[in-house]
PDB file of N, CA and C in Angstrom:
ATOM      1  N   MET A   1     170.588 123.694 249.364  1.00  0.00           N
ATOM      2  CA  MET A   1     171.898 123.668 248.746  1.00  0.00           C
ATOM      3  C   MET A   1     172.731 124.808 249.333  1.00  0.00           C
ATOM      4  N   SER A   2     173.975 124.521 249.684  1.00  0.00           N
ATOM      5  CA  SER A   2     174.841 125.534 250.268  1.00  0.00           C
ATOM      6  C   SER A   2     175.333 126.506 249.189  1.00  0.00           C
ATOM      7  N   ASP A   3     175.861 127.630 249.637  1.00  0.00           N
ATOM      8  CA  ASP A   3     176.382 128.634 248.701  1.00  0.00           C
ATOM      9  C   ASP A   3     177.508 128.060 247.845  1.00  0.00           C
ATOM     10  N   LYS A   4     178.347 127.244 248.473  1.00  0.00           N
ATOM     11  CA  LYS A   4     179.475 126.661 247.743  1.00  0.00           C
ATOM     12  C   LYS A   4     178.968 125.755 246.622  1.00  0.00           C
ATOM     13  N   GLU A   5     177.968 124.949 246.917  1.00  0.00           N
ATOM     14  CA  GLU A   5     177.403 124.055 245.904  1.00  0.00           C
ATOM     15  C   GLU A   5     176.705 124.851 244.807  1.00  0.00           C
ATOM     16  N   GLU A   6     176.008 125.920 245.192  1.00  0.00           N
ATOM     17  CA  GLU A   6     175.336 126.771 244.203  1.00  0.00           C
ATOM     18  C   GLU A   6     176.358 127.418 243.277  1.00  0.00           C
ATOM     19  N   ASN A   7     177.448 127.926 243.853  1.00  0.00           N
ATOM     20  CA  ASN A   7     178.500 128.550 243.040  1.00  0.00           C
ATOM     21  C   ASN A   7     179.111 127.543 242.078  1.00  0.00           C
ATOM     22  N   ARG A   8     179.360 126.349 242.570  1.00  0.00           N
ATOM     23  CA  ARG A   8     179.948 125.305 241.728  1.00  0.00           C
ATOM     24  C   ARG A   8     179.002 124.949 240.584  1.00  0.00           C
ATOM     25  N   THR A   9     177.719 124.794 240.900  1.00  0.00           N
ATOM     26  CA  THR A   9     176.721 124.475 239.883  1.00  0.00           C
ATOM     27  C   THR A   9     176.643 125.588 238.846  1.00  0.00           C
ATOM     28  N   PHE A  10     176.645 126.829 239.311  1.00  0.00           N
ATOM     29  CA  PHE A  10     176.589 127.970 238.397  1.00  0.00           C
ATOM     30  C   PHE A  10     177.816 127.996 237.488  1.00  0.00           C
ATOM     31  N   GLN A  11     178.993 127.760 238.050  1.00  0.00           N
ATOM     32  CA  GLN A  11     180.216 127.746 237.245  1.00  0.00           C
ATOM     33  C   GLN A  11     180.169 126.652 236.189  1.00  0.00           C
ATOM     34  N   LEU A  12     179.704 125.478 236.574  1.00  0.00           N
ATOM     35  CA  LEU A  12     179.608 124.376 235.615  1.00  0.00           C
ATOM     36  C   LEU A  12     178.620 124.702 234.500  1.00  0.00           C
ATOM     37  N   GLU A  13     177.509 125.358 234.846  1.00  0.00           N
ATOM     38  CA  GLU A  13     176.534 125.761 233.830  1.00  0.00           C
ATOM     39  C   GLU A  13     177.153 126.763 232.862  1.00  0.00           C
ATOM     40  N   CYS A  14     177.917 127.715 233.393  1.00  0.00           N
ATOM     41  CA  CYS A  14     178.562 128.725 232.548  1.00  0.00           C
ATOM     42  C   CYS A  14     179.601 128.090 231.629  1.00  0.00           C
ATOM     43  N   ILE A  15     180.378 127.162 232.156  1.00  0.00           N
ATOM     44  CA  ILE A  15     181.389 126.481 231.346  1.00  0.00           C
ATOM     45  C   ILE A  15     180.717 125.668 230.252  1.00  0.00           C
ATOM     46  N   ASP A  16     179.633 124.976 230.600  1.00  0.00           N
ATOM     47  CA  ASP A  16     178.903 124.183 229.608  1.00  0.00           C
ATOM     48  C   ASP A  16     178.332 125.083 228.508  1.00  0.00           C
ATOM     49  N   LEU A  17     177.786 126.225 228.894  1.00  0.00           N
ATOM     50  CA  LEU A  17     177.247 127.169 227.916  1.00  0.00           C
ATOM     51  C   LEU A  17     178.361 127.679 227.004  1.00  0.00           C
ATOM     52  N   TYR A  18     179.508 128.001 227.580  1.00  0.00           N
ATOM     53  CA  TYR A  18     180.658 128.473 226.805  1.00  0.00           C
ATOM     54  C   TYR A  18     181.090 127.423 225.781  1.00  0.00           C
ATOM     55  N   LYS A  19     181.088 126.154 226.188  1.00  0.00           N
ATOM     56  CA  LYS A  19     181.456 125.068 225.268  1.00  0.00           C
ATOM     57  C   LYS A  19     180.508 124.998 224.078  1.00  0.00           C
ATOM     58  N   ARG A  20     179.251 125.381 224.290  1.00  0.00           N
ATOM     59  CA  ARG A  20     178.260 125.315 223.211  1.00  0.00           C
ATOM     60  C   ARG A  20     178.288 126.554 222.314  1.00  0.00           C
ATOM     61  N   LEU A  21     179.220 127.462 222.558  1.00  0.00           N
ATOM     62  CA  LEU A  21     179.345 128.687 221.759  1.00  0.00           C
ATOM     63  C   LEU A  21     180.726 128.721 221.082  1.00  0.00           C
ATOM     64  N   PRO A  22     180.926 127.917 220.039  1.00  0.00           N
ATOM     65  CA  PRO A  22     182.251 127.821 219.415  1.00  0.00           C
ATOM     66  C   PRO A  22     182.724 129.124 218.771  1.00  0.00           C
ATOM     67  N   ALA A  23     181.841 130.060 218.543  1.00  0.00           N
ATOM     68  CA  ALA A  23     182.256 131.343 217.968  1.00  0.00           C
ATOM     69  C   ALA A  23     183.220 132.072 218.903  1.00  0.00           C
ATOM     70  N   LEU A  24     183.236 131.686 220.173  1.00  0.00           N
ATOM     71  CA  LEU A  24     184.097 132.355 221.145  1.00  0.00           C
ATOM     72  C   LEU A  24     185.442 131.664 221.352  1.00  0.00           C
ATOM     73  N   TRP A  25     185.551 130.399 221.002  1.00  0.00           N
ATOM     74  CA  TRP A  25     186.778 129.679 221.326  1.00  0.00           C
ATOM     75  C   TRP A  25     187.355 128.817 220.213  1.00  0.00           C
ATOM     76  N   LYS A  26     186.593 128.445 219.221  1.00  0.00           N
ATOM     77  CA  LYS A  26     187.080 127.535 218.179  1.00  0.00           C
ATOM     78  C   LYS A  26     187.661 128.348 217.027  1.00  0.00           C
ATOM     79  N   VAL A  27     188.962 128.524 217.041  1.00  0.00           N
ATOM     80  CA  VAL A  27     189.651 129.410 216.107  1.00  0.00           C
ATOM     81  C   VAL A  27     189.433 129.003 214.655  1.00  0.00           C
ATOM     82  N   LYS A  28     189.323 127.713 214.368  1.00  0.00           N
ATOM     83  CA  LYS A  28     189.164 127.250 212.990  1.00  0.00           C
ATOM     84  C   LYS A  28     187.723 127.343 212.498  1.00  0.00           C
ATOM     85  N   SER A  29     186.819 127.718 213.363  1.00  0.00           N
ATOM     86  CA  SER A  29     185.419 127.867 212.970  1.00  0.00           C
ATOM     87  C   SER A  29     185.238 129.170 212.180  1.00  0.00           C
ATOM     88  N   GLU A  30     184.362 129.131 211.182  1.00  0.00           N
ATOM     89  CA  GLU A  30     184.069 130.352 210.424  1.00  0.00           C
ATOM     90  C   GLU A  30     183.391 131.386 211.324  1.00  0.00           C
ATOM     91  N   ASP A  31     182.629 130.914 212.295  1.00  0.00           N
ATOM     92  CA  ASP A  31     181.929 131.818 213.210  1.00  0.00           C
ATOM     93  C   ASP A  31     182.896 132.621 214.076  1.00  0.00           C
ATOM     94  N   TYR A  32     184.095 132.096 214.292  1.00  0.00           N
ATOM     95  CA  TYR A  32     185.077 132.770 215.131  1.00  0.00           C
ATOM     96  C   TYR A  32     185.448 134.134 214.552  1.00  0.00           C
ATOM     97  N   SER A  33     185.466 134.235 213.235  1.00  0.00           N
ATOM     98  CA  SER A  33     185.822 135.490 212.567  1.00  0.00           C
ATOM     99  C   SER A  33     184.615 136.388 212.322  1.00  0.00           C
ATOM    100  N   ASN A  34     183.434 135.875 212.556  1.00  0.00           N
ATOM    101  CA  ASN A  34     182.209 136.628 212.313  1.00  0.00           C
ATOM    102  C   ASN A  34     181.849 137.443 213.557  1.00  0.00           C
ATOM    103  N   ARG A  35     182.035 138.754 213.460  1.00  0.00           N
ATOM    104  CA  ARG A  35     181.821 139.629 214.613  1.00  0.00           C
ATOM    105  C   ARG A  35     180.377 139.576 215.120  1.00  0.00           C
ATOM    106  N   ASN A  36     179.416 139.486 214.206  1.00  0.00           N
ATOM    107  CA  ASN A  36     178.009 139.449 214.622  1.00  0.00           C
ATOM    108  C   ASN A  36     177.700 138.197 215.441  1.00  0.00           C
ATOM    109  N   LYS A  37     178.226 137.061 215.003  1.00  0.00           N
ATOM    110  CA  LYS A  37     177.988 135.815 215.744  1.00  0.00           C
ATOM    111  C   LYS A  37     178.703 135.839 217.088  1.00  0.00           C
ATOM    112  N   LYS A  38     179.873 136.447 217.112  1.00  0.00           N
ATOM    113  CA  LYS A  38     180.604 136.570 218.373  1.00  0.00           C
ATOM    114  C   LYS A  38     179.838 137.460 219.345  1.00  0.00           C
ATOM    115  N   ASP A  39     179.317 138.573 218.842  1.00  0.00           N
ATOM    116  CA  ASP A  39     178.529 139.473 219.692  1.00  0.00           C
ATOM    117  C   ASP A  39     177.302 138.764 220.241  1.00  0.00           C
ATOM    118  N   ALA A  40     176.645 137.975 219.396  1.00  0.00           N
ATOM    119  CA  ALA A  40     175.458 137.237 219.832  1.00  0.00           C
ATOM    120  C   ALA A  40     175.830 136.202 220.898  1.00  0.00           C
ATOM    121  N   ALA A  41     176.970 135.545 220.713  1.00  0.00           N
ATOM    122  CA  ALA A  41     177.412 134.544 221.686  1.00  0.00           C
ATOM    123  C   ALA A  41     177.748 135.207 223.022  1.00  0.00           C
ATOM    124  N   TYR A  42     178.411 136.345 222.969  1.00  0.00           N
ATOM    125  CA  TYR A  42     178.706 137.067 224.210  1.00  0.00           C
ATOM    126  C   TYR A  42     177.418 137.519 224.894  1.00  0.00           C
ATOM    127  N   ALA A  43     176.429 137.916 224.112  1.00  0.00           N
ATOM    128  CA  ALA A  43     175.149 138.339 224.691  1.00  0.00           C
ATOM    129  C   ALA A  43     174.509 137.199 225.476  1.00  0.00           C
ATOM    130  N   VAL A  44     174.608 135.982 224.946  1.00  0.00           N
ATOM    131  CA  VAL A  44     174.059 134.811 225.646  1.00  0.00           C
ATOM    132  C   VAL A  44     174.802 134.598 226.962  1.00  0.00           C
ATOM    133  N   LEU A  45     176.124 134.693 226.917  1.00  0.00           N
ATOM    134  CA  LEU A  45     176.914 134.508 228.135  1.00  0.00           C
ATOM    135  C   LEU A  45     176.653 135.613 229.152  1.00  0.00           C
ATOM    136  N   ILE A  46     176.553 136.834 228.676  1.00  0.00           N
ATOM    137  CA  ILE A  46     176.283 137.954 229.581  1.00  0.00           C
ATOM    138  C   ILE A  46     174.955 137.748 230.282  1.00  0.00           C
ATOM    139  N   GLU A  47     173.959 137.314 229.530  1.00  0.00           N
ATOM    140  CA  GLU A  47     172.640 137.056 230.110  1.00  0.00           C
ATOM    141  C   GLU A  47     172.732 135.997 231.208  1.00  0.00           C
ATOM    142  N   LYS A  48     173.510 134.954 230.965  1.00  0.00           N
ATOM    143  CA  LYS A  48     173.680 133.889 231.960  1.00  0.00           C
ATOM    144  C   LYS A  48     174.366 134.426 233.211  1.00  0.00           C
ATOM    145  N   PHE A  49     175.450 135.161 233.033  1.00  0.00           N
ATOM    146  CA  PHE A  49     176.183 135.684 234.182  1.00  0.00           C
ATOM    147  C   PHE A  49     175.357 136.701 234.961  1.00  0.00           C
ATOM    148  N   GLN A  50     174.493 137.432 234.273  1.00  0.00           N
ATOM    149  CA  GLN A  50     173.681 138.432 234.960  1.00  0.00           C
ATOM    150  C   GLN A  50     172.596 137.812 235.831  1.00  0.00           C
ATOM    151  N   GLU A  51     172.349 136.512 235.681  1.00  0.00           N
ATOM    152  CA  GLU A  51     171.436 135.836 236.595  1.00  0.00           C
ATOM    153  C   GLU A  51     171.981 135.903 238.017  1.00  0.00           C
ATOM    154  N   LYS A  52     173.291 135.777 238.153  1.00  0.00           N
ATOM    155  CA  LYS A  52     173.922 135.775 239.472  1.00  0.00           C
ATOM    156  C   LYS A  52     174.573 137.118 239.796  1.00  0.00           C
ATOM    157  N   TYR A  53     175.124 137.753 238.783  1.00  0.00           N
ATOM    158  CA  TYR A  53     175.816 139.035 238.951  1.00  0.00           C
ATOM    159  C   TYR A  53     175.153 140.070 238.045  1.00  0.00           C
ATOM    160  N   PRO A  54     174.141 140.778 238.521  1.00  0.00           N
ATOM    161  CA  PRO A  54     173.324 141.663 237.671  1.00  0.00           C
ATOM    162  C   PRO A  54     174.097 142.757 236.930  1.00  0.00           C
ATOM    163  N   ASN A  55     175.229 143.184 237.440  1.00  0.00           N
ATOM    164  CA  ASN A  55     175.959 144.290 236.814  1.00  0.00           C
ATOM    165  C   ASN A  55     177.093 143.834 235.904  1.00  0.00           C
ATOM    166  N   TYR A  56     177.144 142.552 235.568  1.00  0.00           N
ATOM    167  CA  TYR A  56     178.218 142.037 234.721  1.00  0.00           C
ATOM    168  C   TYR A  56     178.128 142.618 233.318  1.00  0.00           C
ATOM    169  N   THR A  57     179.305 142.999 232.788  1.00  0.00           N
ATOM    170  CA  THR A  57     179.405 143.529 231.431  1.00  0.00           C
ATOM    171  C   THR A  57     180.189 142.536 230.570  1.00  0.00           C
ATOM    172  N   ARG A  58     180.334 142.874 229.323  1.00  0.00           N
ATOM    173  CA  ARG A  58     181.094 142.012 228.400  1.00  0.00           C
ATOM    174  C   ARG A  58     182.531 141.848 228.884  1.00  0.00           C
ATOM    175  N   GLU A  59     183.127 142.920 229.356  1.00  0.00           N
ATOM    176  CA  GLU A  59     184.503 142.854 229.857  1.00  0.00           C
ATOM    177  C   GLU A  59     184.604 141.925 231.061  1.00  0.00           C
ATOM    178  N   ASP A  60     183.632 141.992 231.953  1.00  0.00           N
ATOM    179  CA  ASP A  60     183.625 141.106 233.120  1.00  0.00           C
ATOM    180  C   ASP A  60     183.531 139.643 232.692  1.00  0.00           C
ATOM    181  N   VAL A  61     182.700 139.378 231.697  1.00  0.00           N
ATOM    182  CA  VAL A  61     182.539 138.009 231.200  1.00  0.00           C
ATOM    183  C   VAL A  61     183.848 137.531 230.573  1.00  0.00           C
ATOM    184  N   LYS A  62     184.501 138.386 229.798  1.00  0.00           N
ATOM    185  CA  LYS A  62     185.780 138.013 229.186  1.00  0.00           C
ATOM    186  C   LYS A  62     186.817 137.677 230.263  1.00  0.00           C
ATOM    187  N   LYS A  63     186.865 138.496 231.312  1.00  0.00           N
ATOM    188  CA  LYS A  63     187.815 138.249 232.399  1.00  0.00           C
ATOM    189  C   LYS A  63     187.514 136.929 233.100  1.00  0.00           C
ATOM    190  N   LYS A  64     186.234 136.657 233.323  1.00  0.00           N
ATOM    191  CA  LYS A  64     185.838 135.424 234.007  1.00  0.00           C
ATOM    192  C   LYS A  64     186.203 134.207 233.161  1.00  0.00           C
ATOM    193  N   ILE A  65     185.940 134.269 231.861  1.00  0.00           N
ATOM    194  CA  ILE A  65     186.279 133.161 230.965  1.00  0.00           C
ATOM    195  C   ILE A  65     187.791 132.958 230.942  1.00  0.00           C
ATOM    196  N   ASN A  66     188.525 134.048 230.897  1.00  0.00           N
ATOM    197  CA  ASN A  66     189.981 133.968 230.915  1.00  0.00           C
ATOM    198  C   ASN A  66     190.467 133.311 232.208  1.00  0.00           C
ATOM    199  N   SER A  67     189.856 133.659 233.329  1.00  0.00           N
ATOM    200  CA  SER A  67     190.270 133.055 234.598  1.00  0.00           C
ATOM    201  C   SER A  67     189.918 131.570 234.639  1.00  0.00           C
ATOM    202  N   TYR A  68     188.786 131.185 234.047  1.00  0.00           N
ATOM    203  CA  TYR A  68     188.445 129.758 233.958  1.00  0.00           C
ATOM    204  C   TYR A  68     189.521 129.009 233.176  1.00  0.00           C
ATOM    205  N   GLY A  69     189.953 129.593 232.062  1.00  0.00           N
ATOM    206  CA  GLY A  69     190.988 128.954 231.252  1.00  0.00           C
ATOM    207  C   GLY A  69     192.312 128.845 231.998  1.00  0.00           C
ATOM    208  N   THR A  70     192.678 129.903 232.706  1.00  0.00           N
ATOM    209  CA  THR A  70     193.911 129.904 233.485  1.00  0.00           C
ATOM    210  C   THR A  70     193.859 128.835 234.567  1.00  0.00           C
ATOM    211  N   ASN A  71     192.743 128.769 235.278  1.00  0.00           N
ATOM    212  CA  ASN A  71     192.600 127.764 236.332  1.00  0.00           C
ATOM    213  C   ASN A  71     192.622 126.354 235.760  1.00  0.00           C
ATOM    214  N   TYR A  72     192.017 126.169 234.592  1.00  0.00           N
ATOM    215  CA  TYR A  72     192.031 124.855 233.943  1.00  0.00           C
ATOM    216  C   TYR A  72     193.462 124.426 233.639  1.00  0.00           C
ATOM    217  N   ARG A  73     194.247 125.340 233.063  1.00  0.00           N
ATOM    218  CA  ARG A  73     195.629 125.006 232.722  1.00  0.00           C
ATOM    219  C   ARG A  73     196.462 124.702 233.975  1.00  0.00           C
ATOM    220  N   LYS A  74     196.229 125.440 235.065  1.00  0.00           N
ATOM    221  CA  LYS A  74     196.948 125.174 236.318  1.00  0.00           C
ATOM    222  C   LYS A  74     196.601 123.791 236.859  1.00  0.00           C
ATOM    223  N   GLU A  75     195.316 123.462 236.854  1.00  0.00           N
ATOM    224  CA  GLU A  75     194.876 122.153 237.345  1.00  0.00           C
ATOM    225  C   GLU A  75     195.436 121.038 236.461  1.00  0.00           C
ATOM    226  N   LEU A  76     195.426 121.238 235.152  1.00  0.00           N
ATOM    227  CA  LEU A  76     195.955 120.245 234.222  1.00  0.00           C
ATOM    228  C   LEU A  76     197.441 120.013 234.482  1.00  0.00           C
ATOM    229  N   LYS A  77     198.184 121.092 234.728  1.00  0.00           N
ATOM    230  CA  LYS A  77     199.613 120.969 235.020  1.00  0.00           C
ATOM    231  C   LYS A  77     199.830 120.181 236.304  1.00  0.00           C
ATOM    232  N   LYS A  78     199.019 120.420 237.324  1.00  0.00           N
ATOM    233  CA  LYS A  78     199.146 119.671 238.577  1.00  0.00           C
ATOM    234  C   LYS A  78     198.906 118.180 238.351  1.00  0.00           C
ATOM    235  N   VAL A  79     197.896 117.862 237.548  1.00  0.00           N
ATOM    236  CA  VAL A  79     197.598 116.456 237.248  1.00  0.00           C
ATOM    237  C   VAL A  79     198.770 115.827 236.506  1.00  0.00           C
ATOM    238  N   GLN A  80     199.267 116.516 235.483  1.00  0.00           N
ATOM    239  CA  GLN A  80     200.374 115.975 234.693  1.00  0.00           C
ATOM    240  C   GLN A  80     201.637 115.822 235.536  1.00  0.00           C
ATOM    241  N   ASP A  81     201.909 116.795 236.400  1.00  0.00           N
ATOM    242  CA  ASP A  81     203.085 116.709 237.269  1.00  0.00           C
ATOM    243  C   ASP A  81     202.970 115.533 238.233  1.00  0.00           C
ATOM    244  N   SER A  82     201.782 115.301 238.766  1.00  0.00           N
ATOM    245  CA  SER A  82     201.617 114.186 239.704  1.00  0.00           C
ATOM    246  C   SER A  82     201.737 112.848 238.973  1.00  0.00           C
ATOM    247  N   GLU A  83     201.313 112.797 237.715  1.00  0.00           N
ATOM    248  CA  GLU A  83     201.466 111.561 236.931  1.00  0.00           C
ATOM    249  C   GLU A  83     202.939 111.286 236.638  1.00  0.00           C
ATOM    250  N   ARG A  84     203.689 112.341 236.359  1.00  0.00           N
ATOM    251  CA  ARG A  84     205.107 112.188 236.037  1.00  0.00           C
ATOM    252  C   ARG A  84     205.957 111.883 237.270  1.00  0.00           C
ATOM    253  N   SER A  85     205.443 112.201 238.446  1.00  0.00           N
ATOM    254  CA  SER A  85     206.235 112.055 239.666  1.00  0.00           C
ATOM    255  C   SER A  85     206.501 110.601 240.021  1.00  0.00           C
ATOM    256  N   GLY A  86     205.739 109.696 239.437  1.00  0.00           N
ATOM    257  CA  GLY A  86     205.925 108.286 239.732  1.00  0.00           C
ATOM    258  C   GLY A  86     205.152 107.842 240.960  1.00  0.00           C
ATOM    259  N   ALA A  87     204.298 108.702 241.458  1.00  0.00           N
ATOM    260  CA  ALA A  87     203.490 108.349 242.624  1.00  0.00           C
ATOM    261  C   ALA A  87     202.478 107.279 242.236  1.00  0.00           C
ATOM    262  N   GLY A  88     202.016 106.540 243.213  1.00  0.00           N
ATOM    263  CA  GLY A  88     201.010 105.514 242.955  1.00  0.00           C
ATOM    264  C   GLY A  88     199.702 106.140 242.512  1.00  0.00           C
ATOM    265  N   THR A  89     198.832 105.328 241.928  1.00  0.00           N
ATOM    266  CA  THR A  89     197.567 105.852 241.408  1.00  0.00           C
ATOM    267  C   THR A  89     196.687 106.422 242.509  1.00  0.00           C
ATOM    268  N   ASP A  90     196.858 105.945 243.740  1.00  0.00           N
ATOM    269  CA  ASP A  90     196.050 106.476 244.838  1.00  0.00           C
ATOM    270  C   ASP A  90     196.548 107.835 245.310  1.00  0.00           C
ATOM    271  N   GLN A  91     197.744 108.238 244.864  1.00  0.00           N
ATOM    272  CA  GLN A  91     198.305 109.518 245.277  1.00  0.00           C
ATOM    273  C   GLN A  91     198.274 110.566 244.170  1.00  0.00           C
ATOM    274  N   LEU A  92     197.663 110.261 243.039  1.00  0.00           N
ATOM    275  CA  LEU A  92     197.586 111.219 241.941  1.00  0.00           C
ATOM    276  C   LEU A  92     196.689 112.387 242.323  1.00  0.00           C
ATOM    277  N   TYR A  93     197.051 113.556 241.827  1.00  0.00           N
ATOM    278  CA  TYR A  93     196.256 114.754 242.095  1.00  0.00           C
ATOM    279  C   TYR A  93     194.923 114.667 241.361  1.00  0.00           C
ATOM    280  N   GLU A  94     193.845 114.985 242.050  1.00  0.00           N
ATOM    281  CA  GLU A  94     192.518 114.997 241.436  1.00  0.00           C
ATOM    282  C   GLU A  94     191.954 116.409 241.500  1.00  0.00           C
ATOM    283  N   PRO A  95     191.639 117.006 240.350  1.00  0.00           N
ATOM    284  CA  PRO A  95     191.078 118.360 240.347  1.00  0.00           C
ATOM    285  C   PRO A  95     189.706 118.386 241.017  1.00  0.00           C
ATOM    286  N   THR A  96     189.345 119.545 241.538  1.00  0.00           N
ATOM    287  CA  THR A  96     188.086 119.659 242.274  1.00  0.00           C
ATOM    288  C   THR A  96     186.886 119.917 241.391  1.00  0.00           C
ATOM    289  N   LEU A  97     187.076 120.468 240.210  1.00  0.00           N
ATOM    290  CA  LEU A  97     185.920 120.800 239.368  1.00  0.00           C
ATOM    291  C   LEU A  97     185.869 119.955 238.135  1.00  0.00           C
TER     292      LEU A  97
END
Protein backbone atom coordinates (compact mmCIF):
# COMPACT_ATOMS: atom_id res chain seq x y z
CA MET A 1 0.00 0.00 0.00
CA SER A 2 1.37 3.43 -0.92
CA ASP A 3 1.83 6.23 1.59
CA LYS A 4 -1.07 8.14 0.07
CA GLU A 5 -3.41 5.17 0.48
CA GLU A 6 -2.17 4.58 4.04
CA ASN A 7 -2.79 8.24 4.93
CA ARG A 8 -6.26 8.11 3.42
CA THR A 9 -7.09 4.90 5.31
CA PHE A 10 -5.80 6.39 8.55
CA GLN A 11 -7.85 9.56 8.06
CA LEU A 12 -11.00 7.55 7.38
CA GLU A 13 -10.38 5.47 10.52
CA CYS A 14 -9.96 8.65 12.59
CA ILE A 15 -13.12 10.20 11.16
CA ASP A 16 -15.06 6.99 11.82
CA LEU A 17 -13.77 6.90 15.41
CA TYR A 18 -14.74 10.56 15.89
CA LYS A 19 -18.27 9.78 14.66
CA ARG A 20 -18.55 7.09 17.34
CA LEU A 21 -17.69 9.61 20.09
CA PRO A 22 -20.77 11.88 20.30
CA ALA A 23 -19.47 13.50 23.49
CA LEU A 24 -17.18 15.52 21.21
CA TRP A 25 -19.63 16.71 18.57
CA LYS A 26 -23.30 16.10 19.44
CA VAL A 27 -24.30 19.29 21.23
CA LYS A 28 -27.72 17.97 22.32
CA SER A 29 -26.18 14.90 23.94
CA GLU A 30 -25.90 14.88 27.74
CA ASP A 31 -22.36 13.55 27.32
CA TYR A 32 -21.37 16.74 25.48
CA SER A 33 -21.60 18.69 28.75
CA ASN A 34 -19.92 15.98 30.81
CA ARG A 35 -16.25 16.92 31.11
CA ASN A 36 -15.19 13.43 32.24
CA LYS A 37 -16.78 11.76 29.22
CA LYS A 38 -15.27 14.36 26.93
CA ASP A 39 -11.83 13.78 28.43
CA ALA A 40 -12.24 10.03 27.97
CA ALA A 41 -13.32 10.52 24.35
CA TYR A 42 -10.32 12.74 23.64
CA ALA A 43 -8.07 10.12 25.24
CA VAL A 44 -9.38 7.54 22.75
CA LEU A 45 -8.73 9.88 19.84
CA ILE A 46 -5.28 10.83 21.11
CA GLU A 47 -4.38 7.16 21.37
CA LYS A 48 -5.49 6.62 17.76
CA PHE A 49 -3.55 9.60 16.43
CA GLN A 50 -0.45 8.58 18.37
CA GLU A 51 -0.32 5.36 16.34
CA LYS A 52 0.87 7.48 13.42
CA TYR A 53 2.05 10.65 15.16
CA PRO A 54 3.65 9.64 18.50
CA ASN A 55 3.96 13.19 19.86
CA TYR A 56 0.35 14.25 19.26
CA THR A 57 -1.32 16.07 22.15
CA ARG A 58 -4.93 16.98 22.86
CA GLU A 59 -4.42 20.36 21.20
CA ASP A 60 -3.03 18.71 18.07
CA VAL A 61 -6.05 16.40 17.92
CA LYS A 62 -8.44 19.35 18.32
CA LYS A 63 -6.69 21.19 15.48
CA LYS A 64 -6.81 18.11 13.24
CA ILE A 65 -10.53 17.57 13.91
CA ASN A 66 -11.17 21.24 13.22
CA SER A 67 -9.31 21.00 9.92
CA TYR A 68 -11.35 17.90 8.96
CA GLY A 69 -14.53 19.89 9.59
CA THR A 70 -13.26 22.86 7.60
CA ASN A 71 -12.28 20.66 4.67
CA TYR A 72 -15.66 18.91 4.81
CA ARG A 73 -17.51 22.22 4.60
CA LYS A 74 -15.32 23.38 1.68
CA GLU A 75 -15.95 20.15 -0.23
CA LEU A 76 -19.68 20.34 0.51
CA LYS A 77 -19.78 23.91 -0.82
CA LYS A 78 -18.03 22.82 -4.03
CA VAL A 79 -20.57 20.03 -4.53
CA GLN A 80 -23.51 22.36 -3.89
CA ASP A 81 -22.08 25.04 -6.18
CA SER A 82 -21.59 22.54 -9.00
CA GLU A 83 -25.17 21.30 -8.55
CA ARG A 84 -26.50 24.85 -8.72
CA SER A 85 -24.43 25.71 -11.78
CA GLY A 86 -26.75 23.74 -14.03
CA ALA A 87 -23.95 21.51 -15.28
CA GLY A 88 -24.81 18.02 -16.44
CA THR A 89 -24.61 15.13 -13.99
CA ASP A 90 -21.36 13.97 -15.58
CA GLN A 91 -19.76 17.34 -14.78
CA LEU A 92 -20.74 17.55 -11.10
CA TYR A 93 -17.91 17.94 -8.62
CA GLU A 94 -17.06 14.72 -6.77
CA PRO A 95 -15.18 14.98 -3.46
CA THR A 96 -12.07 12.83 -3.08
CA LEU A 97 -12.67 11.49 0.42
